[in-house]
Amino acid sequence: MSTNEPARPAAADYEKALVRSDQRVAEFEEDAPTPLMRLQRMLHSQPTLIPGIVLLLGVLMFSVIVGERFLDPFNLSLIVQQVTIIGILGVAQTIVVLTAGIDLSVGAIMVLTSVVMGKLAVGGGVPAPLAVSAGLIVGMVCGWINGVLVTYVRLPPFIVTLGTWSVFFALNLWYSESETIRAQDIETEAPLLQFFGTAVDLGQARLTFGSIFMLLLCLLFGYMLNRTAWGRHVFAVGDDPDSARLAGIRTERTLLSVYSLAGLVCGLAGWALIGRIGSVSPQAGQTGNLDSITAVVIGGTSLFGGRGAILGTLIGALIVGVFRNGLALSGVNVLWQEFTVGILIIVAVAIDQWLRKATS
Amino acid sequence: MSVVPVLQARGLVKRWGRVTAMDHADFDLMPGEILAVIGDNGAGKSTLIKALTGAVLPDHGEIRLDGKVVNFASPQEARAAGIETVYQNLALSPALSIADNMFLGREIRRKGPLGDWLRMLDKAEMQRIARQKLSELGLMTIQNIGQLVETLSGGQRQGVAIARAAAFGSRVIIMDEPTAALGVKESRRVLDLINDVRRKGLPIVLISHNMPHVFEVADRIHIHRLGRRHCVVDPKAISMSDAVAIMTGAAEPPAAAAA
Ligand SMILES: Nc1ncnc2c1ncn2[C@@H]1O[C@H](COP(=O)(O)OP(=O)(O)OP(=O)(O)O)[C@@H](O)[C@H]1O
Ligand SMILES: [Mg+2]
């Protein structure tokens, strides 16, 4: 500070030496990073690299342990089918987590929207397209409510969505009267609701419209996050909300759009859920919340916001799917599936912490 | 006085709980001038410029741009009015690239349906402009404009923030301690830049603790003390030590300069 040294030399004096100074300007040179630092930086800038490697290792491991039965195209495509719902919910969860938030209500929104679609279309006399639209709107409104509470009432996302999780789930039980709508009834009255269950055979592999839709949704959101201004704003808001605001981003609007979109995607998951299980059950999809967070975290998206990718979440979901499937085929007790997934989560978060140190 | 100040504030007050950051602060920026704002740490300089740029909403007081009352509710609105600011914390997003940061909130979209319908960003164009602006500033040679800001040094980050303000400011440019993290050589470039900008006719507000810099470039010096404008002095009519004495409360301002 110069405050206490009023007798500093005038500008020209101490800058005279500048004339002879190196006229090159500051360059972006690395200060001889160690290999470990270099690895740390590379992984940091490519957050999906580790999940990609883990997925590959998982597939290799189970092809050795289980062999043919695992590598069978039908089995592999079955894994994709099995992660359809987690994948779609994962998209919603990813955009929320990128803003340094979390959405514990995704599963509840999904079930609520599937119930709305089912009740309206089956026995409610509403044409199926309208019923589906109504469900999607309900999903979006649920997300919007989360967004308003987080953005304008300024409550922590964890608390908000913990609360709305219960609220939405209770509404779901009330509206459905805790009754399941049978698959046959949906099939006769509103087959559109089961649209995403339609299977397509590609050689021996079998995909459903739902799993194809999940992949397209990942592409769409990957595009939105990386190629549009909205996506850049989502990252900036998650990274440092104060800086984002000072830099001229309407942070509130961005946050509200993220939560609303997440709600809409949960509505799509609700539709896909009907396709997956055939019926509409108020008790379905109970593990959706935690599974989606698992996929996001294993996929390398940072819970602290601003870092991550949809592709990572897709890979994260596939990792969980591969380990569950592979362990099941190996004849290992089911409890070890949960055990392994738990270890994967902890390792993923540990790696994220380590990578964050690369920049501090 | 017949000249209308470009940016003017009267009686700005801002309290946070028991902290009074601004206590009826006044401010005048004349067309085409470089106004330096100096003051002790915590005197309220940053709060003042945040209030002028919509980043902080003052509890009381009035702000005028070109004589017309403005009520900026967000930094975005001030920016839309042509006021560009280098905030003390730089307001960069570390996880985004240099180019992304420079165009944050004013991204360029692709021409044609890709941009209009799919809202696709024109990354190449934004990188081209960002590279050009940075090399114009001469603060750094850019190897990779797609580099993440978090991989830059403090001084380099400051360079990015300054280049952003210089590139987009059309009415007023405000810099809150822009050379704090810069080396001697880089500080010189920023001072040159400030003079360049003035030559184009844009007024500049420079907040700095570096007295030689302040005395070199400023047309007038606004001395801020205890949350308000203490006085405005002419750097040609006062010595650095007197200015510092006034700023720290060791001396009274010259009678003519008291605000
Ligand atoms: N968001 C805030 N909440 C509470 N108090 C604040 C906030 N921002 C600033 N202050 C207080 O307001 C006073 C003025 O702060 P300000 O940052 O404007 O000072 P400054 O003159 O810019 O100081 P420096 O030279 O250190 O940058 C300080 O006492 C500070 O603690
Ligand atoms: Mg300050």
XYZ file of C-alpha atoms and ligand atoms in Angstrom:
651
model
C 0.000 0.000 0.000
C 1.287 3.406 -0.823
C -0.906 5.231 1.646
C 1.788 5.653 4.240
C 4.652 6.426 1.908
C 3.782 9.736 0.340
C 7.421 10.207 -0.610
C 7.404 7.483 -3.251
C 9.385 8.294 -6.355
C 7.359 9.744 -9.187
C 6.066 7.404 -11.854
C 8.835 8.071 -14.322
C 11.713 7.315 -11.944
C 11.164 3.717 -11.110
C 9.827 2.867 -14.520
C 12.883 4.079 -16.390
C 14.318 0.615 -16.363
C 11.270 -0.507 -18.358
C 12.764 0.858 -21.543
C 15.408 -1.803 -21.434
C 13.053 -4.476 -20.182
C 12.006 -7.528 -22.072
C 9.289 -6.249 -24.382
C 7.529 -9.569 -24.673
C 4.365 -9.557 -22.662
C 3.264 -12.041 -20.045
C 2.721 -15.417 -21.597
C 0.653 -18.346 -20.542
C 3.508 -20.559 -19.674
C 3.180 -23.430 -17.275
C 5.556 -23.258 -14.367
C 7.008 -26.707 -15.005
C 4.132 -28.790 -13.618
C 4.846 -32.185 -12.147
C 3.292 -35.135 -13.994
C 0.760 -35.448 -11.186
C -0.244 -31.809 -11.526
C -0.518 -32.230 -15.247
C -2.776 -35.246 -14.774
C -4.814 -33.306 -12.254
C -5.293 -30.445 -14.696
C -6.153 -32.677 -17.589
C -8.771 -34.555 -15.587
C -10.033 -31.251 -14.320
C -10.633 -29.902 -17.790
C -12.079 -33.230 -18.980
C -14.502 -34.164 -16.207
C -15.920 -37.114 -18.131
C -12.575 -38.810 -18.651
C -12.500 -40.721 -15.374
C -16.107 -41.914 -15.572
C -15.411 -43.001 -19.153
C -12.410 -45.037 -18.035
C -14.339 -46.541 -15.128
C -17.153 -47.571 -17.477
C -14.663 -49.167 -19.823
C -12.909 -50.981 -16.976
C -16.268 -52.181 -15.655
C -17.246 -53.587 -19.028
C -13.829 -55.250 -19.427
C -13.945 -56.675 -15.916
C -17.356 -58.256 -16.340
C -16.532 -59.568 -19.807
C -13.691 -61.455 -18.164
C -15.610 -62.572 -15.061
C -18.997 -63.304 -16.643
C -17.992 -63.640 -20.268
C -20.456 -64.265 -23.097
C -23.599 -63.793 -21.093
C -22.558 -60.258 -20.154
C -21.288 -59.232 -23.588
C -24.391 -60.563 -25.298
C -25.922 -57.622 -27.266
C -29.283 -58.338 -25.712
C -27.825 -58.063 -22.229
C -25.924 -54.884 -23.039
C -29.027 -53.276 -24.510
C -30.924 -54.436 -21.440
C -28.542 -52.346 -19.335
C -29.375 -49.295 -21.429
C -33.079 -50.015 -20.904
C -32.525 -50.405 -17.189
C -30.902 -47.002 -16.863
C -33.521 -45.154 -18.935
C -35.315 -43.621 -15.989
C -32.144 -42.805 -14.045
C -30.712 -41.266 -17.193
C -33.678 -38.964 -17.764
C -33.880 -37.956 -14.110
C -30.101 -37.552 -14.253
C -30.461 -34.876 -16.925
C -32.764 -32.923 -14.611
C -30.449 -33.496 -11.678
C -27.346 -32.468 -13.629
C -28.576 -29.025 -14.600
C -29.621 -28.372 -11.002
C -26.319 -29.625 -9.570
C -24.397 -27.494 -12.075
C -25.920 -24.450 -10.372
C -24.522 -25.742 -7.061
C -28.006 -26.898 -6.094
C -29.574 -30.295 -5.579
C -33.042 -31.601 -6.329
C -34.307 -34.251 -3.945
C -37.806 -34.027 -5.378
C -37.121 -35.388 -8.894
C -38.469 -38.840 -8.061
C -41.602 -37.457 -6.448
C -42.284 -35.135 -9.395
C -41.838 -38.057 -11.775
C -44.358 -40.246 -9.941
C -46.814 -37.388 -9.499
C -46.763 -36.604 -13.225
C -47.215 -40.254 -14.189
C -50.209 -40.446 -11.879
C -51.678 -37.269 -13.365
C -51.296 -38.658 -16.880
C -52.768 -42.007 -15.880
C -55.719 -40.693 -13.882
C -56.714 -38.174 -16.546
C -56.397 -40.535 -19.493
C -57.708 -43.726 -17.919
C -61.146 -43.258 -16.450
C -60.804 -39.473 -16.531
C -62.040 -39.256 -20.087
C -59.299 -36.855 -21.158
C -57.701 -37.554 -24.551
C -54.265 -39.071 -24.067
C -52.257 -36.223 -25.681
C -53.955 -33.735 -23.384
C -53.360 -35.948 -20.367
C -49.670 -36.217 -21.227
C -49.444 -32.444 -21.700
C -51.169 -31.894 -18.368
C -48.643 -34.187 -16.713
C -45.738 -32.333 -18.260
C -47.176 -29.008 -17.142
C -47.608 -30.322 -13.602
C -43.947 -31.376 -13.666
C -42.858 -27.968 -14.827
C -44.960 -26.205 -12.197
C -43.438 -28.410 -9.494
C -39.960 -27.473 -10.698
C -40.973 -23.836 -10.901
C -42.120 -23.934 -7.272
C -38.713 -25.324 -6.270
C -37.084 -22.593 -8.319
C -39.084 -19.771 -6.761
C -38.306 -21.007 -3.250
C -34.603 -21.314 -4.036
C -34.239 -18.133 -6.088
C -36.588 -15.585 -4.626
C -37.242 -16.855 -1.103
C -33.529 -17.726 -0.973
C -33.845 -21.030 0.853
C -31.141 -23.685 0.456
C -31.974 -26.094 -2.401
C -31.422 -29.094 -0.162
C -34.067 -27.951 2.316
C -36.508 -26.742 -0.338
C -36.494 -29.983 -2.269
C -36.478 -32.111 0.865
C -39.722 -30.343 1.721
C -41.283 -30.465 -1.717
C -40.295 -34.130 -2.030
C -42.718 -34.892 0.828
C -45.321 -32.445 -0.443
C -45.310 -33.781 -4.004
C -45.298 -37.358 -2.801
C -48.247 -36.697 -0.502
C -50.140 -35.024 -3.358
C -49.382 -38.062 -5.460
C -50.860 -40.426 -2.838
C -53.896 -38.180 -2.424
C -54.617 -37.781 -6.108
C -54.015 -41.435 -6.965
C -55.937 -42.529 -3.863
C -52.972 -44.868 -3.466
C -54.319 -47.017 -6.268
C -52.439 -48.519 -9.168
C -53.757 -48.177 -12.715
C -53.391 -51.522 -14.408
C -51.331 -51.955 -17.546
C -54.237 -53.580 -19.456
C -56.489 -50.589 -18.772
C -53.855 -48.185 -20.060
C -53.310 -50.354 -23.090
C -56.975 -50.295 -24.062
C -57.833 -46.718 -23.093
C -54.660 -44.675 -23.644
C -51.844 -46.594 -25.333
C -50.020 -43.313 -25.933
C -49.025 -43.398 -22.267
C -47.013 -46.554 -22.898
C -45.386 -45.091 -25.987
C -41.908 -45.126 -24.486
C -42.206 -48.831 -23.730
C -42.309 -49.696 -27.425
C -39.366 -51.930 -28.252
C -37.192 -51.742 -31.329
C -34.967 -54.663 -32.257
C -31.605 -53.876 -33.763
C -30.193 -57.279 -34.574
C -30.032 -59.042 -31.231
C -30.077 -55.801 -29.282
C -33.385 -54.482 -28.059
C -33.920 -50.842 -27.242
C -37.127 -49.135 -26.218
C -38.336 -45.750 -27.417
C -37.702 -44.701 -23.820
C -34.007 -45.516 -23.924
C -33.616 -43.902 -27.343
C -35.453 -40.872 -26.022
C -33.093 -40.724 -23.040
C -30.097 -40.658 -25.375
C -31.662 -37.895 -27.485
C -32.474 -35.906 -24.368
C -28.831 -36.159 -23.272
C -27.748 -34.892 -26.678
C -30.215 -32.019 -26.514
C -29.128 -30.881 -23.071
C -25.477 -31.379 -23.912
C -26.041 -29.016 -26.804
C -27.933 -26.511 -24.679
C -25.249 -26.479 -22.003
C -22.284 -26.141 -24.332
C -23.561 -24.343 -27.393
C -26.061 -21.800 -26.143
C -25.782 -18.687 -24.007
C -28.203 -20.241 -21.533
C -25.763 -23.087 -20.923
C -22.832 -20.728 -20.366
C -24.967 -18.840 -17.869
C -25.849 -22.035 -16.001
C -22.149 -22.776 -15.557
C -21.338 -19.189 -14.560
C -24.144 -19.070 -12.002
C -23.038 -22.359 -10.473
C -19.408 -21.366 -10.471
C -19.718 -18.023 -8.718
C -23.175 -16.448 -8.522
C -21.915 -13.041 -7.363
C -19.440 -12.739 -10.206
C -22.070 -13.927 -12.658
C -24.424 -11.215 -11.481
C -21.755 -8.524 -11.674
C -20.839 -9.770 -15.147
C -24.375 -8.959 -16.204
C -26.151 -12.291 -16.039
C -29.704 -12.363 -14.790
C -28.875 -15.034 -12.250
C -32.395 -15.315 -10.888
C -33.921 -15.953 -14.276
C -31.250 -18.505 -15.058
C -31.839 -20.364 -11.794
C -35.610 -20.320 -12.197
C -35.308 -21.653 -15.746
C -33.054 -24.464 -14.535
C -35.473 -25.650 -11.863
C -38.482 -25.318 -14.161
C -36.756 -27.247 -16.936
C -35.711 -29.883 -14.423
C -39.373 -30.234 -13.456
C -40.375 -30.596 -17.088
C -37.754 -33.286 -17.626
C -39.075 -35.100 -14.536
C -42.480 -34.994 -16.238
C -40.935 -36.649 -19.284
C -39.414 -39.210 -16.920
C -42.910 -39.806 -15.549
C -44.159 -40.547 -19.042
C -41.197 -42.819 -19.711
C -41.816 -44.550 -16.378
C -45.270 -45.635 -17.544
C -43.649 -47.099 -20.649
C -41.039 -48.867 -18.549
C -43.357 -50.558 -16.006
C -46.536 -50.586 -18.104
C -48.775 -49.504 -15.255
C -49.113 -46.344 -13.173
C -48.236 -46.859 -9.551
C -47.990 -44.169 -6.887
C -45.317 -46.282 -5.250
C -43.078 -46.616 -8.301
C -39.718 -44.950 -8.806
C -38.955 -44.642 -5.114
C -35.200 -44.787 -5.669
C -35.231 -42.160 -8.418
C -33.914 -39.317 -6.257
C -30.847 -41.007 -4.941
C -30.143 -42.916 -8.155
C -30.123 -39.697 -10.148
C -27.754 -38.036 -7.689
C -25.563 -41.146 -7.835
C -25.385 -40.954 -11.624
C -24.549 -37.253 -11.514
C -21.822 -37.672 -8.915
C -20.250 -40.777 -10.440
C -20.432 -38.969 -13.764
C -17.979 -36.383 -12.500
C -20.269 -33.380 -12.035
C -19.194 -31.373 -9.026
C -21.708 -30.948 -6.213
C -20.152 -27.513 -5.690
C -21.475 -26.368 -9.053
C -20.034 -24.989 -12.261
C -18.317 -28.163 -13.402
C -19.680 -31.213 -15.124
C -21.442 -32.550 -18.154
C -24.574 -34.372 -19.219
C -22.406 -36.963 -20.958
C -20.814 -37.672 -17.576
C -24.225 -38.329 -16.028
C -25.142 -40.692 -18.848
C -21.876 -42.545 -18.295
C -22.485 -42.443 -14.542
C -25.894 -44.044 -15.016
C -24.372 -46.673 -17.304
C -21.640 -47.416 -14.753
C -24.274 -48.125 -12.122
C -26.191 -50.227 -14.654
C -23.113 -52.207 -15.688
C -22.032 -52.950 -12.116
C -25.546 -53.965 -11.037
C -26.003 -56.170 -14.085
C -22.514 -57.634 -14.020
C -22.603 -58.420 -10.320
C -26.061 -59.973 -10.688
C -24.867 -62.187 -13.534
C -21.811 -63.150 -11.469
C -24.253 -64.589 -8.974
C -23.074 -62.244 -6.238
C -25.502 -61.453 -3.443
C -27.582 -58.337 -4.235
C -26.227 -56.525 -1.209
C -22.813 -56.291 -2.855
C -24.350 -54.314 -5.708
C -25.360 -51.615 -3.265
C -21.988 -51.886 -1.565
C -20.150 -51.305 -4.856
C -22.318 -48.367 -5.872
C -21.664 -46.808 -2.478
C -17.897 -47.149 -2.909
C -18.134 -45.637 -6.396
C -19.950 -42.580 -5.039
C -17.367 -41.964 -2.332
C -14.461 -42.415 -4.741
C -16.090 -40.055 -7.251
C -16.556 -37.310 -4.665
C -13.002 -37.808 -3.396
C -11.680 -37.353 -6.921
C -13.769 -34.229 -7.361
C -12.303 -32.757 -4.171
C -8.803 -33.571 -5.352
C -9.431 -31.984 -8.736
C -10.831 -28.851 -7.173
C -7.490 -28.394 -5.471
C -5.936 -28.094 -8.922
C -7.199 -24.536 -9.090
C -7.143 -23.247 -5.541
C -21.684 25.145 -14.194
C -23.087 24.526 -17.646
C -21.418 21.171 -18.355
C -23.677 18.291 -17.384
C -21.771 15.525 -15.552
C -21.843 12.198 -17.349
C -22.424 10.367 -14.125
C -23.576 12.069 -10.988
C -24.721 10.973 -7.564
C -26.190 12.921 -4.687
C -26.667 11.807 -1.094
C -26.118 8.088 -1.548
C -26.638 6.117 1.638
C -26.045 2.414 2.123
C -26.178 0.584 5.421
C -25.557 -3.060 6.135
C -26.825 -3.631 9.625
C -24.702 -1.310 11.726
C -22.068 -0.752 9.036
C -22.596 2.445 7.094
C -20.686 1.952 3.864
C -22.001 5.146 2.264
C -23.013 8.135 4.280
C -24.555 10.719 1.931
C -21.897 10.239 -0.698
C -21.764 12.571 -3.692
C -20.060 11.924 -6.976
C -19.465 13.776 -10.235
C -17.816 12.506 -13.376
C -17.301 15.099 -16.096
C -17.280 14.328 -19.828
C -13.967 13.055 -21.132
C -12.119 13.202 -17.844
C -10.164 10.700 -15.814
C -11.431 10.886 -12.288
C -9.396 9.089 -9.661
C -11.103 7.982 -6.469
C -8.799 7.451 -3.523
C -9.498 6.607 0.091
C -8.514 4.327 2.931
C -9.439 0.673 2.974
C -13.078 0.448 3.916
C -13.755 4.097 3.058
C -16.592 2.913 0.825
C -15.090 3.382 -2.634
C -16.155 -0.003 -3.953
C -19.613 0.401 -2.477
C -19.918 3.759 -4.211
C -19.108 2.376 -7.633
C -21.299 -0.658 -7.028
C -24.157 1.701 -6.319
C -23.376 3.639 -9.501
C -23.443 0.438 -11.555
C -26.530 -1.259 -10.188
C -24.641 -3.904 -8.224
C -25.792 -2.435 -4.919
C -29.103 -0.693 -4.391
C -28.579 2.444 -2.299
C -30.999 3.049 0.582
C -31.257 6.722 -0.321
C -29.924 9.098 -2.892
C -30.138 9.843 -6.543
C -28.011 8.865 -9.527
C -28.057 10.665 -12.850
C -26.607 9.585 -16.157
C -26.234 12.508 -18.574
C -28.483 14.496 -16.312
C -31.323 11.994 -16.299
C -32.227 10.107 -13.136
C -31.498 6.393 -13.419
C -32.410 3.526 -11.126
C -30.286 0.579 -12.127
C -31.758 -2.535 -10.563
C -28.910 -4.754 -11.746
C -25.411 -4.513 -13.251
C -27.024 -5.642 -16.487
C -29.022 -2.426 -16.742
C -25.966 -0.252 -16.134
C -24.140 -2.212 -18.784
C -26.970 -1.737 -21.227
C -26.598 1.998 -20.606
C -22.948 1.777 -21.677
C -21.283 1.695 -18.261
C -18.605 -0.998 -18.085
C -16.985 -1.876 -14.810
C -13.910 -3.766 -13.672
C -15.017 -4.768 -10.207
C -12.496 -5.265 -7.461
C -13.203 -9.015 -7.434
C -13.067 -8.956 -11.263
C -16.414 -10.754 -11.699
C -15.006 -13.576 -13.800
C -16.211 -17.170 -13.857
C -13.142 -19.375 -13.286
C -14.693 -22.464 -14.853
C -15.362 -20.698 -18.160
C -12.886 -19.836 -20.879
C -11.378 -16.406 -21.512
C -13.630 -15.870 -24.520
C -16.727 -17.073 -22.667
C -15.959 -14.670 -19.868
C -15.478 -11.697 -22.128
C -18.850 -12.322 -23.755
C -20.736 -13.387 -20.651
C -24.260 -12.008 -20.913
C -23.746 -10.627 -24.439
C -22.933 -13.743 -26.401
C -22.866 -13.682 -30.171
C -25.067 -16.176 -31.954
C -24.492 -17.810 -35.298
C -25.961 -16.121 -38.314
C -28.942 -17.792 -39.968
C -31.248 -20.491 -38.663
C -28.604 -22.126 -36.464
C -28.429 -18.982 -34.402
C -32.003 -17.794 -34.767
C -33.710 -21.112 -34.199
C -31.208 -23.248 -32.374
C -29.625 -20.323 -30.565
C -26.215 -21.694 -31.371
C -23.291 -19.586 -30.195
C -20.720 -18.354 -32.666
C -17.732 -19.497 -30.652
C -15.241 -18.840 -33.418
C -16.331 -15.234 -33.775
C -16.299 -14.629 -30.027
C -12.832 -16.129 -29.760
C -11.599 -14.018 -32.633
C -12.839 -10.797 -31.061
C -11.603 -11.781 -27.614
C -8.149 -12.528 -28.979
C -8.095 -9.248 -30.860
C -9.163 -7.219 -27.818
C -6.612 -8.883 -25.593
C -3.745 -8.339 -27.980
C -4.826 -4.738 -28.573
C -4.490 -4.240 -24.876
C -1.062 -5.832 -25.113
C -1.446 -7.316 -21.668
C -0.668 -10.807 -22.785
C -0.039 -12.914 -25.786
C -2.701 -15.504 -26.042
C -1.832 -19.054 -26.794
C -5.230 -20.449 -26.189
C -8.213 -18.170 -25.917
C -10.271 -21.223 -24.944
C -8.151 -21.580 -21.814
C -10.121 -21.619 -18.581
C -9.789 -18.480 -16.514
C -8.931 -20.538 -13.431
C -5.652 -21.510 -15.081
C -4.593 -17.842 -15.345
C -2.524 -15.920 -12.822
C -4.107 -13.116 -10.824
C -2.591 -10.491 -13.075
C -3.706 -12.249 -16.233
C -7.232 -12.471 -14.874
C -7.145 -8.769 -14.218
C -6.078 -8.302 -17.835
C -9.111 -10.234 -19.037
C -11.465 -8.160 -16.895
C -9.905 -4.916 -18.119
C -10.016 -6.006 -21.753
C -13.690 -6.852 -21.326
C -14.524 -3.431 -19.931
C -12.426 -1.609 -22.523
C -13.966 -3.595 -25.347
C -17.572 -2.931 -24.458
C -17.661 0.364 -22.583
C -19.456 2.960 -24.682
C -20.363 5.626 -22.136
C -18.263 5.281 -18.976
C -15.538 2.894 -17.862
C -15.048 2.286 -14.169
C -12.043 0.413 -12.808
C -11.811 -0.611 -9.173
C -8.098 -1.137 -8.446
C -7.326 -2.496 -11.905
C -3.574 -2.629 -11.368
C -3.590 -4.128 -7.868
C -2.268 -7.484 -9.054
C -0.271 -6.289 -12.034
C 3.482 -6.014 -12.405
C 5.203 -2.734 -13.218
C 5.191 -3.421 -16.936
C 1.580 -4.552 -17.062
C 0.482 -1.599 -14.925
C 2.106 0.671 -17.471
C 0.041 -0.930 -20.227
C -3.137 -0.348 -18.267
C -2.234 3.308 -17.730
C -1.583 3.594 -21.465
C -4.937 1.989 -22.096
C -6.616 4.483 -19.778
C -5.044 7.331 -21.727
C -6.101 5.725 -25.014
C -9.667 5.450 -23.844
C -9.675 9.054 -22.762
C -8.372 10.084 -26.154
C -11.447 8.417 -27.635
C -13.471 10.746 -25.418
C -14.754 8.239 -22.862
C -14.624 9.297 -19.244
C -12.971 6.916 -16.791
C -13.255 6.381 -13.075
C -10.078 4.916 -11.609
C -9.978 3.661 -8.062
C -6.431 3.065 -6.909
C -4.171 3.053 -3.901
C -1.177 3.724 -6.135
C -0.498 7.450 -5.744
C 2.066 7.782 -8.547
C -0.415 6.227 -10.969
C -3.234 8.411 -9.722
C -1.196 11.589 -10.000
C 0.053 10.644 -13.415
C -3.252 10.064 -15.183
C -5.994 11.780 -13.189
C -7.576 15.077 -14.197
C -9.275 15.349 -10.844
C -8.985 13.361 -7.646
C -12.059 12.496 -5.601
C -10.947 11.842 -2.030
C -13.329 9.486 -0.264
C -13.366 9.342 3.485
C -15.686 7.651 5.986
C -18.333 6.783 3.430
C -18.581 10.153 1.697
C -16.805 12.453 -0.697
C -14.430 14.410 1.461
C -13.213 16.728 -1.266
C -12.103 16.883 -4.863
C -8.577 18.090 -5.581
C -6.551 19.004 -8.624
C -3.476 16.776 -8.891
C -1.509 19.628 -10.393
C -2.210 21.874 -7.444
C -1.484 19.474 -4.608
C 1.348 17.178 -3.633
C 0.989 13.447 -3.163
C 1.806 13.718 0.505
C -0.864 16.380 1.030
C -3.434 14.239 -0.767
C -2.563 11.274 1.418
C -2.698 13.433 4.520
C -6.212 14.579 3.572
C -7.270 11.069 2.706
C -6.154 9.696 6.062
C -7.566 12.582 8.042
C -4.187 14.007 9.012
C -4.911 17.288 7.260
C -7.914 19.380 6.292
C -8.765 19.753 2.613
C -7.889 23.089 0.981
C -10.845 25.410 1.525
C -11.718 25.668 -2.163
C -11.833 21.909 -2.677
C -14.162 20.883 0.145
C -17.200 19.110 -1.222
N -21.958 -6.795 1.254
C -21.557 -6.172 2.385
N -22.117 -6.504 3.573
C -21.736 -5.880 4.710
N -20.816 -4.910 4.765
C -20.226 -4.529 3.627
C -20.565 -5.137 2.378
N -19.811 -4.553 1.407
C -19.042 -3.644 2.033
N -19.284 -3.625 3.347
C -18.658 -2.726 4.332
O -18.728 -1.436 3.828
C -17.537 -0.715 4.123
C -16.948 -0.130 2.851
O -16.477 -1.164 2.024
P -15.861 -0.922 0.576
O -15.585 -2.251 -0.018
O -16.757 -0.024 -0.182
O -14.504 -0.175 0.909
P -13.338 0.268 -0.075
O -13.185 1.709 0.089
O -13.597 -0.246 -1.442
O -12.081 -0.489 0.549
P -10.817 -1.149 -0.180
O -9.858 -0.046 -0.445
O -10.294 -2.085 0.837
O -11.281 -1.829 -1.405
C -16.615 -1.685 4.816
O -16.674 -1.452 6.207
C -17.186 -3.036 4.484
O -16.971 -3.917 5.538
Mg -12.666 -1.557 -2.674
